[in-house]
Amino acid sequence: MMESPTTPVRTPTAEMRPKIAVINLWKSFQGKEVLRGINLDIHPGESLVIVGGSGAGKSVFLKHLIGLIQPDRGHVIVDGEDLACADTGVCLAIRRKFGMSFQEGALFDSMNVFDNIAFPLRRHTRMSPGDVAARVRECLALVHLDGVEHKWVNELSGGMRRRVGFARAIALAPEILLFDEPNTGLDPITAAAIDRVIVEMRDNLPVTMVTITHDMKSAQRIADRIAMLRAGQILAVAPPDEFVRLSDRYIQSFLAGEPYPDNHEEVA
Ligand SMILES: Nc1ncnc2c1ncn2[C@@H]1O[C@H](COP(=O)(O)OP(=O)(O)OP(=O)(O)O)[C@@H](O)[C@H]1O
Ligand SMILES: [Mg+2]
């Protein structure tokens, strides 16, 4: 039986080894440079939020962290292990440290909620059916969705689907959680409720979290630090209260929701 991950270990300090170190990461697709030399340390136990315009490379960046996309140049180091150099066994072990809720990440429509969350447990552990059922219920309780095990995915609202996705992402008690736009397409009230679930996970689970969002309100609620990705580079990283005071004109336009004259998508 897997232990319930309930002990808060939120102790990010600069002296600690980064949970993830991203070093000079470059990636092009069909000659278009999407990531252009990203350097970023993600501290153990912190909640890092990445913001940036559409097409800035946020999802591509996140997929590098878990090794779903290989860089052209540069390194992703997880707990001191270089994803690029690790052999297959080590790579799998590193992959197992992650739970991810993808931007496009649909649940399995052909399964009910229970089977969606049980899927990684049945695939990657030897837990007994009773333990699987207990863990599924535990994960649903963590996202405040008790009693929906037998519903089909298409019976759920958008906000419930996201929460089932979170429950599936945390099922294997990952050390690192990646969320790609957990709020997109939800009304502001449901989006705020999703943020509360993320904040609870941040505070109650021993995880490092990286969340992508377009939504600055959401970023401020969730983040220990906010990083702005622009044109394939990290423009700034700062705690939320400092971030909103940064004088950079692009960041100020982004915060105000105003168009910026030389947005890289137009000049790329
Ligand atoms: N597999 C791929 N093949 C080719 N181009 C890709 C691929 N994945 C991403 N791109 C391109 O890389 C750029 C960055 O994409 P990415 O999905 O990371 O943007 P994003 O910042 O997540 O945007 P959004 O906020 O709209 O989700 C885009 O121009 C996209 O078309
Ligand atoms: Mg994206």
PDB file of C-alpha atoms and ligand atoms in Angstrom:
ATOM      1  CA  MET A   1       0.000   0.000   0.000  1.00  0.00           C
ATOM      2  CA  MET A   2       1.375   3.375  -0.941  1.00  0.00           C
ATOM      3  CA  GLU A   3       1.599   5.908   1.801  1.00  0.00           C
ATOM      4  CA  SER A   4      -0.641   8.903   1.647  1.00  0.00           C
ATOM      5  CA  PRO A   5       1.547  11.898   0.800  1.00  0.00           C
ATOM      6  CA  THR A   6       0.424  14.305   3.476  1.00  0.00           C
ATOM      7  CA  THR A   7       3.580  15.691   5.091  1.00  0.00           C
ATOM      8  CA  PRO A   8       4.261  19.263   4.025  1.00  0.00           C
ATOM      9  CA  VAL A   9       7.896  19.712   3.045  1.00  0.00           C
ATOM     10  CA  ARG A  10       7.798  23.156   1.536  1.00  0.00           C
ATOM     11  CA  THR A  11      11.279  24.351   2.349  1.00  0.00           C
ATOM     12  CA  PRO A  12      12.708  25.930  -0.789  1.00  0.00           C
ATOM     13  CA  THR A  13      16.035  27.588  -0.077  1.00  0.00           C
ATOM     14  CA  ALA A  14      18.657  28.848  -2.457  1.00  0.00           C
ATOM     15  CA  GLU A  15      21.364  26.615  -0.967  1.00  0.00           C
ATOM     16  CA  MET A  16      19.542  23.391  -1.773  1.00  0.00           C
ATOM     17  CA  ARG A  17      20.272  21.481  -4.948  1.00  0.00           C
ATOM     18  CA  PRO A  18      17.625  22.353  -7.513  1.00  0.00           C
ATOM     19  CA  LYS A  19      14.966  19.712  -8.006  1.00  0.00           C
ATOM     20  CA  ILE A  20      15.252  20.504 -11.696  1.00  0.00           C
ATOM     21  CA  ALA A  21      18.096  22.465 -13.269  1.00  0.00           C
ATOM     22  CA  VAL A  22      17.549  23.646 -16.827  1.00  0.00           C
ATOM     23  CA  ILE A  23      20.790  24.641 -18.484  1.00  0.00           C
ATOM     24  CA  ASN A  24      21.051  26.505 -21.781  1.00  0.00           C
ATOM     25  CA  LEU A  25      18.142  24.705 -23.421  1.00  0.00           C
ATOM     26  CA  TRP A  26      17.664  25.201 -27.167  1.00  0.00           C
ATOM     27  CA  LYS A  27      14.969  23.744 -29.408  1.00  0.00           C
ATOM     28  CA  SER A  28      13.946  24.453 -33.001  1.00  0.00           C
ATOM     29  CA  PHE A  29      11.122  23.024 -35.071  1.00  0.00           C
ATOM     30  CA  GLN A  30      11.506  23.232 -38.858  1.00  0.00           C
ATOM     31  CA  GLY A  31      14.163  25.893 -38.499  1.00  0.00           C
ATOM     32  CA  LYS A  32      12.085  28.006 -36.113  1.00  0.00           C
ATOM     33  CA  GLU A  33      13.806  28.575 -32.787  1.00  0.00           C
ATOM     34  CA  VAL A  34      11.230  27.960 -30.064  1.00  0.00           C
ATOM     35  CA  LEU A  35      13.505  27.730 -27.011  1.00  0.00           C
ATOM     36  CA  ARG A  36      16.567  29.945 -27.178  1.00  0.00           C
ATOM     37  CA  GLY A  37      18.877  29.245 -24.294  1.00  0.00           C
ATOM     38  CA  ILE A  38      16.703  28.714 -21.233  1.00  0.00           C
ATOM     39  CA  ASN A  39      18.409  28.655 -17.845  1.00  0.00           C
ATOM     40  CA  LEU A  40      16.248  28.032 -14.823  1.00  0.00           C
ATOM     41  CA  ASP A  41      16.562  26.344 -11.427  1.00  0.00           C
ATOM     42  CA  ILE A  42      13.385  24.888  -9.949  1.00  0.00           C
ATOM     43  CA  HIS A  43      13.751  24.521  -6.185  1.00  0.00           C
ATOM     44  CA  PRO A  44      12.582  21.478  -4.230  1.00  0.00           C
ATOM     45  CA  GLY A  45       9.085  22.007  -2.872  1.00  0.00           C
ATOM     46  CA  GLU A  46       8.406  25.270  -4.654  1.00  0.00           C
ATOM     47  CA  SER A  47       5.483  26.134  -6.878  1.00  0.00           C
ATOM     48  CA  LEU A  48       6.858  27.765 -10.000  1.00  0.00           C
ATOM     49  CA  VAL A  49       4.421  29.293 -12.451  1.00  0.00           C
ATOM     50  CA  ILE A  50       5.430  29.998 -16.037  1.00  0.00           C
ATOM     51  CA  VAL A  51       3.566  32.730 -17.842  1.00  0.00           C
ATOM     52  CA  GLY A  52       3.926  34.000 -21.375  1.00  0.00           C
ATOM     53  CA  GLY A  53       2.039  34.718 -24.568  1.00  0.00           C
ATOM     54  CA  SER A  54       0.583  32.115 -26.860  1.00  0.00           C
ATOM     55  CA  GLY A  55       3.315  30.398 -28.833  1.00  0.00           C
ATOM     56  CA  ALA A  56       6.058  31.577 -26.468  1.00  0.00           C
ATOM     57  CA  GLY A  57       7.190  27.962 -26.008  1.00  0.00           C
ATOM     58  CA  LYS A  58       5.647  27.179 -22.629  1.00  0.00           C
ATOM     59  CA  SER A  59       4.254  23.747 -23.475  1.00  0.00           C
ATOM     60  CA  VAL A  60       7.400  22.820 -25.393  1.00  0.00           C
ATOM     61  CA  PHE A  61       9.446  23.800 -22.353  1.00  0.00           C
ATOM     62  CA  LEU A  62       7.295  21.738 -19.985  1.00  0.00           C
ATOM     63  CA  LYS A  63       7.585  18.676 -22.224  1.00  0.00           C
ATOM     64  CA  HIS A  64      11.389  18.977 -22.057  1.00  0.00           C
ATOM     65  CA  LEU A  65      11.247  18.724 -18.266  1.00  0.00           C
ATOM     66  CA  ILE A  66       9.749  15.260 -18.441  1.00  0.00           C
ATOM     67  CA  GLY A  67      11.810  14.147 -21.444  1.00  0.00           C
ATOM     68  CA  LEU A  68       8.882  14.031 -23.884  1.00  0.00           C
ATOM     69  CA  ILE A  69      10.837  16.346 -26.177  1.00  0.00           C
ATOM     70  CA  GLN A  70      14.623  16.134 -26.526  1.00  0.00           C
ATOM     71  CA  PRO A  71      16.560  19.405 -26.670  1.00  0.00           C
ATOM     72  CA  ASP A  72      18.780  20.328 -29.616  1.00  0.00           C
ATOM     73  CA  ARG A  73      21.260  21.676 -27.094  1.00  0.00           C
ATOM     74  CA  GLY A  74      21.414  22.030 -23.330  1.00  0.00           C
ATOM     75  CA  HIS A  75      20.443  19.941 -20.346  1.00  0.00           C
ATOM     76  CA  VAL A  76      17.599  19.108 -18.021  1.00  0.00           C
ATOM     77  CA  ILE A  77      18.956  17.782 -14.720  1.00  0.00           C
ATOM     78  CA  VAL A  78      16.470  16.173 -12.333  1.00  0.00           C
ATOM     79  CA  ASP A  79      17.807  15.467  -8.831  1.00  0.00           C
ATOM     80  CA  GLY A  80      21.321  15.633 -10.254  1.00  0.00           C
ATOM     81  CA  GLU A  81      20.625  13.215 -13.150  1.00  0.00           C
ATOM     82  CA  ASP A  82      20.960  14.490 -16.710  1.00  0.00           C
ATOM     83  CA  LEU A  83      17.917  13.345 -18.702  1.00  0.00           C
ATOM     84  CA  ALA A  84      19.989  13.208 -21.884  1.00  0.00           C
ATOM     85  CA  CYS A  85      22.780  11.050 -20.453  1.00  0.00           C
ATOM     86  CA  ALA A  86      20.697   8.723 -18.326  1.00  0.00           C
ATOM     87  CA  ASP A  87      20.268   5.146 -19.526  1.00  0.00           C
ATOM     88  CA  THR A  88      16.785   3.791 -20.164  1.00  0.00           C
ATOM     89  CA  GLY A  89      16.301   2.454 -16.625  1.00  0.00           C
ATOM     90  CA  VAL A  90      17.339   5.727 -15.023  1.00  0.00           C
ATOM     91  CA  CYS A  91      15.167   7.642 -17.509  1.00  0.00           C
ATOM     92  CA  LEU A  92      12.142   5.576 -16.535  1.00  0.00           C
ATOM     93  CA  ALA A  93      12.902   6.131 -12.856  1.00  0.00           C
ATOM     94  CA  ILE A  94      13.126   9.877 -13.490  1.00  0.00           C
ATOM     95  CA  ARG A  95       9.895   9.825 -15.507  1.00  0.00           C
ATOM     96  CA  ARG A  96       8.181   8.136 -12.565  1.00  0.00           C
ATOM     97  CA  LYS A  97       8.962  11.168 -10.400  1.00  0.00           C
ATOM     98  CA  PHE A  98       6.577  13.238 -12.518  1.00  0.00           C
ATOM     99  CA  GLY A  99       2.844  13.595 -12.618  1.00  0.00           C
ATOM    100  CA  MET A 100       1.476  15.696 -15.434  1.00  0.00           C
ATOM    101  CA  SER A 101      -1.802  17.178 -16.470  1.00  0.00           C
ATOM    102  CA  PHE A 102      -1.441  18.115 -20.136  1.00  0.00           C
ATOM    103  CA  GLN A 103      -2.972  21.160 -21.787  1.00  0.00           C
ATOM    104  CA  GLU A 104      -4.563  18.936 -24.416  1.00  0.00           C
ATOM    105  CA  GLY A 105      -4.576  16.049 -21.943  1.00  0.00           C
ATOM    106  CA  ALA A 106      -7.887  14.349 -22.189  1.00  0.00           C
ATOM    107  CA  LEU A 107      -9.010  11.669 -19.813  1.00  0.00           C
ATOM    108  CA  PHE A 108      -9.904   8.315 -21.311  1.00  0.00           C
ATOM    109  CA  ASP A 109     -13.505   8.819 -22.479  1.00  0.00           C
ATOM    110  CA  SER A 110     -14.081   5.092 -22.689  1.00  0.00           C
ATOM    111  CA  MET A 111     -13.433   4.657 -18.957  1.00  0.00           C
ATOM    112  CA  ASN A 112     -15.244   5.878 -15.893  1.00  0.00           C
ATOM    113  CA  VAL A 113     -13.575   8.145 -13.327  1.00  0.00           C
ATOM    114  CA  PHE A 114     -12.430   5.230 -11.204  1.00  0.00           C
ATOM    115  CA  ASP A 115     -10.665   3.453 -14.063  1.00  0.00           C
ATOM    116  CA  ASN A 116      -9.053   6.687 -15.254  1.00  0.00           C
ATOM    117  CA  ILE A 117      -7.389   7.203 -11.875  1.00  0.00           C
ATOM    118  CA  ALA A 118      -6.711   3.506 -11.340  1.00  0.00           C
ATOM    119  CA  PHE A 119      -4.992   3.288 -14.738  1.00  0.00           C
ATOM    120  CA  PRO A 120      -1.480   4.404 -13.644  1.00  0.00           C
ATOM    121  CA  LEU A 121      -1.763   2.381 -10.426  1.00  0.00           C
ATOM    122  CA  ARG A 122      -2.627  -0.816 -12.282  1.00  0.00           C
ATOM    123  CA  ARG A 123       0.024  -0.159 -14.886  1.00  0.00           C
ATOM    124  CA  HIS A 124       2.941   0.812 -12.664  1.00  0.00           C
ATOM    125  CA  THR A 125       2.358  -0.854  -9.311  1.00  0.00           C
ATOM    126  CA  ARG A 126       1.463  -4.271  -7.967  1.00  0.00           C
ATOM    127  CA  MET A 127      -1.158  -2.880  -5.620  1.00  0.00           C
ATOM    128  CA  SER A 128      -4.065  -5.160  -4.782  1.00  0.00           C
ATOM    129  CA  PRO A 129      -7.510  -4.206  -6.136  1.00  0.00           C
ATOM    130  CA  GLY A 130      -8.485  -3.139  -2.622  1.00  0.00           C
ATOM    131  CA  ASP A 131      -5.458  -0.869  -2.286  1.00  0.00           C
ATOM    132  CA  VAL A 132      -6.066   0.570  -5.761  1.00  0.00           C
ATOM    133  CA  ALA A 133      -9.648   1.376  -4.797  1.00  0.00           C
ATOM    134  CA  ALA A 134      -8.499   2.986  -1.550  1.00  0.00           C
ATOM    135  CA  ARG A 135      -5.897   5.091  -3.360  1.00  0.00           C
ATOM    136  CA  VAL A 136      -8.416   6.193  -6.018  1.00  0.00           C
ATOM    137  CA  ARG A 137     -10.790   7.340  -3.279  1.00  0.00           C
ATOM    138  CA  GLU A 138      -7.938   9.084  -1.458  1.00  0.00           C
ATOM    139  CA  CYS A 139      -6.914  10.971  -4.625  1.00  0.00           C
ATOM    140  CA  LEU A 140     -10.504  11.966  -5.368  1.00  0.00           C
ATOM    141  CA  ALA A 141     -10.859  13.242  -1.804  1.00  0.00           C
ATOM    142  CA  LEU A 142      -7.716  15.355  -2.268  1.00  0.00           C
ATOM    143  CA  VAL A 143      -9.388  17.156  -5.185  1.00  0.00           C
ATOM    144  CA  HIS A 144     -12.773  17.314  -3.381  1.00  0.00           C
ATOM    145  CA  LEU A 145     -14.521  14.911  -5.692  1.00  0.00           C
ATOM    146  CA  ASP A 146     -15.722  12.173  -3.397  1.00  0.00           C
ATOM    147  CA  GLY A 147     -18.286   9.767  -4.741  1.00  0.00           C
ATOM    148  CA  VAL A 148     -17.908  10.325  -8.503  1.00  0.00           C
ATOM    149  CA  GLU A 149     -15.957   7.106  -9.168  1.00  0.00           C
ATOM    150  CA  HIS A 150     -18.663   5.578 -11.314  1.00  0.00           C
ATOM    151  CA  LYS A 151     -19.434   8.596 -13.480  1.00  0.00           C
ATOM    152  CA  TRP A 152     -18.341   8.604 -17.104  1.00  0.00           C
ATOM    153  CA  VAL A 153     -15.956  11.308 -18.220  1.00  0.00           C
ATOM    154  CA  ASN A 154     -18.554  12.875 -20.548  1.00  0.00           C
ATOM    155  CA  GLU A 155     -20.937  13.296 -17.599  1.00  0.00           C
ATOM    156  CA  LEU A 156     -18.482  15.647 -15.864  1.00  0.00           C
ATOM    157  CA  SER A 157     -18.266  19.436 -16.049  1.00  0.00           C
ATOM    158  CA  GLY A 158     -15.032  21.008 -17.308  1.00  0.00           C
ATOM    159  CA  GLY A 159     -13.904  21.837 -13.778  1.00  0.00           C
ATOM    160  CA  MET A 160     -14.597  18.299 -12.562  1.00  0.00           C
ATOM    161  CA  ARG A 161     -12.675  16.850 -15.492  1.00  0.00           C
ATOM    162  CA  ARG A 162      -9.651  18.959 -14.572  1.00  0.00           C
ATOM    163  CA  ARG A 163      -9.854  17.711 -11.018  1.00  0.00           C
ATOM    164  CA  VAL A 164     -10.097  14.097 -12.144  1.00  0.00           C
ATOM    165  CA  GLY A 165      -7.010  14.823 -14.267  1.00  0.00           C
ATOM    166  CA  PHE A 166      -5.237  16.097 -11.132  1.00  0.00           C
ATOM    167  CA  ALA A 167      -6.317  13.026  -9.194  1.00  0.00           C
ATOM    168  CA  ARG A 168      -4.825  10.836 -11.926  1.00  0.00           C
ATOM    169  CA  ALA A 169      -1.631  12.944 -11.952  1.00  0.00           C
ATOM    170  CA  ILE A 170      -1.127  12.506  -8.189  1.00  0.00           C
ATOM    171  CA  ALA A 171      -2.134   8.822  -8.051  1.00  0.00           C
ATOM    172  CA  LEU A 172       1.447   7.538  -8.034  1.00  0.00           C
ATOM    173  CA  ALA A 173       2.491  10.149  -5.440  1.00  0.00           C
ATOM    174  CA  PRO A 174       4.864  11.956  -7.814  1.00  0.00           C
ATOM    175  CA  GLU A 175       7.633  14.210  -6.534  1.00  0.00           C
ATOM    176  CA  ILE A 176       7.048  16.744  -9.292  1.00  0.00           C
ATOM    177  CA  LEU A 177       3.711  17.891 -10.701  1.00  0.00           C
ATOM    178  CA  LEU A 178       3.445  19.626 -14.054  1.00  0.00           C
ATOM    179  CA  PHE A 179       0.234  21.406 -15.016  1.00  0.00           C
ATOM    180  CA  ASP A 180      -0.239  22.876 -18.458  1.00  0.00           C
ATOM    181  CA  GLU A 181      -2.962  25.539 -18.349  1.00  0.00           C
ATOM    182  CA  PRO A 182      -5.146  23.921 -15.707  1.00  0.00           C
ATOM    183  CA  ASN A 183      -7.623  26.829 -15.893  1.00  0.00           C
ATOM    184  CA  THR A 184      -8.046  27.419 -19.580  1.00  0.00           C
ATOM    185  CA  GLY A 185     -11.612  27.346 -20.833  1.00  0.00           C
ATOM    186  CA  LEU A 186     -13.181  27.531 -17.382  1.00  0.00           C
ATOM    187  CA  ASP A 187     -15.355  30.338 -16.045  1.00  0.00           C
ATOM    188  CA  PRO A 188     -13.658  32.595 -13.451  1.00  0.00           C
ATOM    189  CA  ILE A 189     -15.377  30.965 -10.468  1.00  0.00           C
ATOM    190  CA  THR A 190     -14.502  27.430 -11.532  1.00  0.00           C
ATOM    191  CA  ALA A 191     -10.984  28.622 -12.415  1.00  0.00           C
ATOM    192  CA  ALA A 192     -10.592  30.048  -8.899  1.00  0.00           C
ATOM    193  CA  ALA A 193     -11.836  26.736  -7.428  1.00  0.00           C
ATOM    194  CA  ILE A 194      -9.227  24.870  -9.481  1.00  0.00           C
ATOM    195  CA  ASP A 195      -6.583  27.281  -8.164  1.00  0.00           C
ATOM    196  CA  ARG A 196      -7.665  26.482  -4.614  1.00  0.00           C
ATOM    197  CA  VAL A 197      -7.216  22.767  -5.288  1.00  0.00           C
ATOM    198  CA  ILE A 198      -3.748  23.459  -6.705  1.00  0.00           C
ATOM    199  CA  VAL A 199      -2.819  25.586  -3.676  1.00  0.00           C
ATOM    200  CA  GLU A 200      -3.995  22.805  -1.370  1.00  0.00           C
ATOM    201  CA  MET A 201      -1.890  20.279  -3.250  1.00  0.00           C
ATOM    202  CA  ARG A 202       1.050  22.684  -3.054  1.00  0.00           C
ATOM    203  CA  ASP A 203       0.621  23.066   0.700  1.00  0.00           C
ATOM    204  CA  ASN A 204      -0.268  19.481   1.623  1.00  0.00           C
ATOM    205  CA  LEU A 205       1.747  17.274  -0.720  1.00  0.00           C
ATOM    206  CA  PRO A 206       5.530  16.943  -0.708  1.00  0.00           C
ATOM    207  CA  VAL A 207       5.807  18.061  -4.316  1.00  0.00           C
ATOM    208  CA  THR A 208       7.586  20.494  -6.555  1.00  0.00           C
ATOM    209  CA  MET A 209       5.077  22.075  -8.925  1.00  0.00           C
ATOM    210  CA  VAL A 210       5.457  23.724 -12.301  1.00  0.00           C
ATOM    211  CA  THR A 211       2.287  25.253 -13.687  1.00  0.00           C
ATOM    212  CA  ILE A 212       1.772  27.058 -16.970  1.00  0.00           C
ATOM    213  CA  THR A 213      -0.900  29.677 -17.226  1.00  0.00           C
ATOM    214  CA  HIS A 214      -1.955  32.696 -19.238  1.00  0.00           C
ATOM    215  CA  ASP A 215      -3.841  34.022 -16.280  1.00  0.00           C
ATOM    216  CA  MET A 216      -1.926  36.397 -13.999  1.00  0.00           C
ATOM    217  CA  LYS A 217      -4.567  36.229 -11.256  1.00  0.00           C
ATOM    218  CA  SER A 218      -4.149  32.492 -11.195  1.00  0.00           C
ATOM    219  CA  ALA A 219      -0.351  32.807 -11.258  1.00  0.00           C
ATOM    220  CA  GLN A 220      -0.448  35.076  -8.219  1.00  0.00           C
ATOM    221  CA  ARG A 221      -2.632  32.651  -6.318  1.00  0.00           C
ATOM    222  CA  ILE A 222      -0.573  29.552  -7.069  1.00  0.00           C
ATOM    223  CA  ALA A 223       3.044  30.698  -7.341  1.00  0.00           C
ATOM    224  CA  ASP A 224       5.971  30.903  -4.988  1.00  0.00           C
ATOM    225  CA  ARG A 225       7.800  32.325  -8.024  1.00  0.00           C
ATOM    226  CA  ILE A 226       6.613  33.446 -11.436  1.00  0.00           C
ATOM    227  CA  ALA A 227       8.804  33.081 -14.533  1.00  0.00           C
ATOM    228  CA  MET A 228       8.033  34.969 -17.717  1.00  0.00           C
ATOM    229  CA  LEU A 229       8.879  33.088 -20.896  1.00  0.00           C
ATOM    230  CA  ARG A 230       9.171  35.289 -23.913  1.00  0.00           C
ATOM    231  CA  ALA A 231      10.449  34.429 -27.361  1.00  0.00           C
ATOM    232  CA  GLY A 232      12.042  31.249 -26.060  1.00  0.00           C
ATOM    233  CA  GLN A 233      13.895  32.878 -23.183  1.00  0.00           C
ATOM    234  CA  ILE A 234      13.246  33.492 -19.499  1.00  0.00           C
ATOM    235  CA  LEU A 235      12.742  37.216 -19.273  1.00  0.00           C
ATOM    236  CA  ALA A 236      12.361  37.358 -15.487  1.00  0.00           C
ATOM    237  CA  VAL A 237      11.758  35.170 -12.445  1.00  0.00           C
ATOM    238  CA  ALA A 238      10.448  36.635  -9.193  1.00  0.00           C
ATOM    239  CA  PRO A 239       8.029  36.020  -6.342  1.00  0.00           C
ATOM    240  CA  PRO A 240       4.520  37.273  -7.242  1.00  0.00           C
ATOM    241  CA  ASP A 241       4.677  40.531  -5.291  1.00  0.00           C
ATOM    242  CA  GLU A 242       8.015  41.458  -6.882  1.00  0.00           C
ATOM    243  CA  PHE A 243       6.993  40.205 -10.297  1.00  0.00           C
ATOM    244  CA  VAL A 244       4.081  42.640 -10.583  1.00  0.00           C
ATOM    245  CA  ARG A 245       6.424  45.524  -9.742  1.00  0.00           C
ATOM    246  CA  LEU A 246       9.018  44.692 -12.406  1.00  0.00           C
ATOM    247  CA  SER A 247       9.569  47.636 -14.678  1.00  0.00           C
ATOM    248  CA  ASP A 248      10.089  45.639 -17.887  1.00  0.00           C
ATOM    249  CA  ARG A 249       7.693  47.106 -20.473  1.00  0.00           C
ATOM    250  CA  TYR A 250       6.708  43.727 -21.935  1.00  0.00           C
ATOM    251  CA  ILE A 251       5.845  42.393 -18.485  1.00  0.00           C
ATOM    252  CA  GLN A 252       3.856  45.506 -17.657  1.00  0.00           C
ATOM    253  CA  SER A 253       1.904  45.187 -20.939  1.00  0.00           C
ATOM    254  CA  PHE A 254       1.312  41.508 -20.231  1.00  0.00           C
ATOM    255  CA  LEU A 255       0.059  42.303 -16.726  1.00  0.00           C
ATOM    256  CA  ALA A 256      -2.237  44.988 -18.082  1.00  0.00           C
ATOM    257  CA  GLY A 257      -3.490  42.651 -20.808  1.00  0.00           C
ATOM    258  CA  GLU A 258      -2.372  45.097 -23.471  1.00  0.00           C
ATOM    259  CA  PRO A 259      -0.906  44.129 -26.840  1.00  0.00           C
ATOM    260  CA  TYR A 260       2.816  44.709 -27.162  1.00  0.00           C
ATOM    261  CA  PRO A 261       4.139  46.210 -30.389  1.00  0.00           C
ATOM    262  CA  ASP A 262       6.976  43.763 -31.095  1.00  0.00           C
ATOM    263  CA  ASN A 263       5.451  40.558 -29.797  1.00  0.00           C
ATOM    264  CA  HIS A 264       7.820  37.887 -31.059  1.00  0.00           C
ATOM    265  CA  GLU A 265       5.073  35.946 -32.800  1.00  0.00           C
ATOM    266  CA  GLU A 266       4.689  38.818 -35.229  1.00  0.00           C
ATOM    267  CA  VAL A 267       8.415  39.245 -35.860  1.00  0.00           C
ATOM    268  CA  ALA A 268       9.355  35.538 -35.831  1.00  0.00           C
TER     269      ALA A 268
HETATM  270  N1  LIG B   1       5.909  19.127 -32.257  1.00  0.00           N
HETATM  271  C1  LIG B   1       6.016  20.324 -32.827  1.00  0.00           C
HETATM  272  N2  LIG B   1       6.401  20.430 -34.130  1.00  0.00           N
HETATM  273  C2  LIG B   1       6.542  21.639 -34.690  1.00  0.00           C
HETATM  274  N3  LIG B   1       6.326  22.803 -34.072  1.00  0.00           N
HETATM  275  C3  LIG B   1       5.955  22.761 -32.798  1.00  0.00           C
HETATM  276  C4  LIG B   1       5.777  21.519 -32.102  1.00  0.00           C
HETATM  277  N4  LIG B   1       5.398  21.791 -30.830  1.00  0.00           N
HETATM  278  C5  LIG B   1       5.336  23.140 -30.735  1.00  0.00           C
HETATM  279  N5  LIG B   1       5.667  23.718 -31.905  1.00  0.00           N
HETATM  280  C6  LIG B   1       5.725  25.161 -32.148  1.00  0.00           C
HETATM  281  O1  LIG B   1       6.482  25.749 -31.108  1.00  0.00           O
HETATM  282  C7  LIG B   1       5.947  27.028 -30.773  1.00  0.00           C
HETATM  283  C8  LIG B   1       5.694  27.087 -29.287  1.00  0.00           C
HETATM  284  O2  LIG B   1       4.638  26.186 -28.977  1.00  0.00           O
HETATM  285  P1  LIG B   1       4.077  25.944 -27.517  1.00  0.00           P
HETATM  286  O3  LIG B   1       3.006  24.942 -27.674  1.00  0.00           O
HETATM  287  O4  LIG B   1       5.173  25.646 -26.591  1.00  0.00           O
HETATM  288  O5  LIG B   1       3.479  27.370 -27.165  1.00  0.00           O
HETATM  289  P2  LIG B   1       2.765  27.832 -25.819  1.00  0.00           P
HETATM  290  O6  LIG B   1       3.601  28.905 -25.226  1.00  0.00           O
HETATM  291  O7  LIG B   1       2.471  26.642 -24.995  1.00  0.00           O
HETATM  292  O8  LIG B   1       1.426  28.476 -26.388  1.00  0.00           O
HETATM  293  P3  LIG B   1      -0.083  28.369 -25.841  1.00  0.00           P
HETATM  294  O9  LIG B   1      -0.171  29.407 -24.759  1.00  0.00           O
HETATM  295  O10 LIG B   1      -0.903  28.768 -27.021  1.00  0.00           O
HETATM  296  O11 LIG B   1      -0.341  26.994 -25.373  1.00  0.00           O
HETATM  297  C9  LIG B   1       4.703  27.226 -31.637  1.00  0.00           C
HETATM  298  O12 LIG B   1       5.078  28.014 -32.724  1.00  0.00           O
HETATM  299  C10 LIG B   1       4.361  25.825 -32.050  1.00  0.00           C
HETATM  300  O13 LIG B   1       3.722  25.830 -33.296  1.00  0.00           O
HETATM  301 MG    MG B   2       0.818  25.639 -24.463  1.00  0.00          MG
END
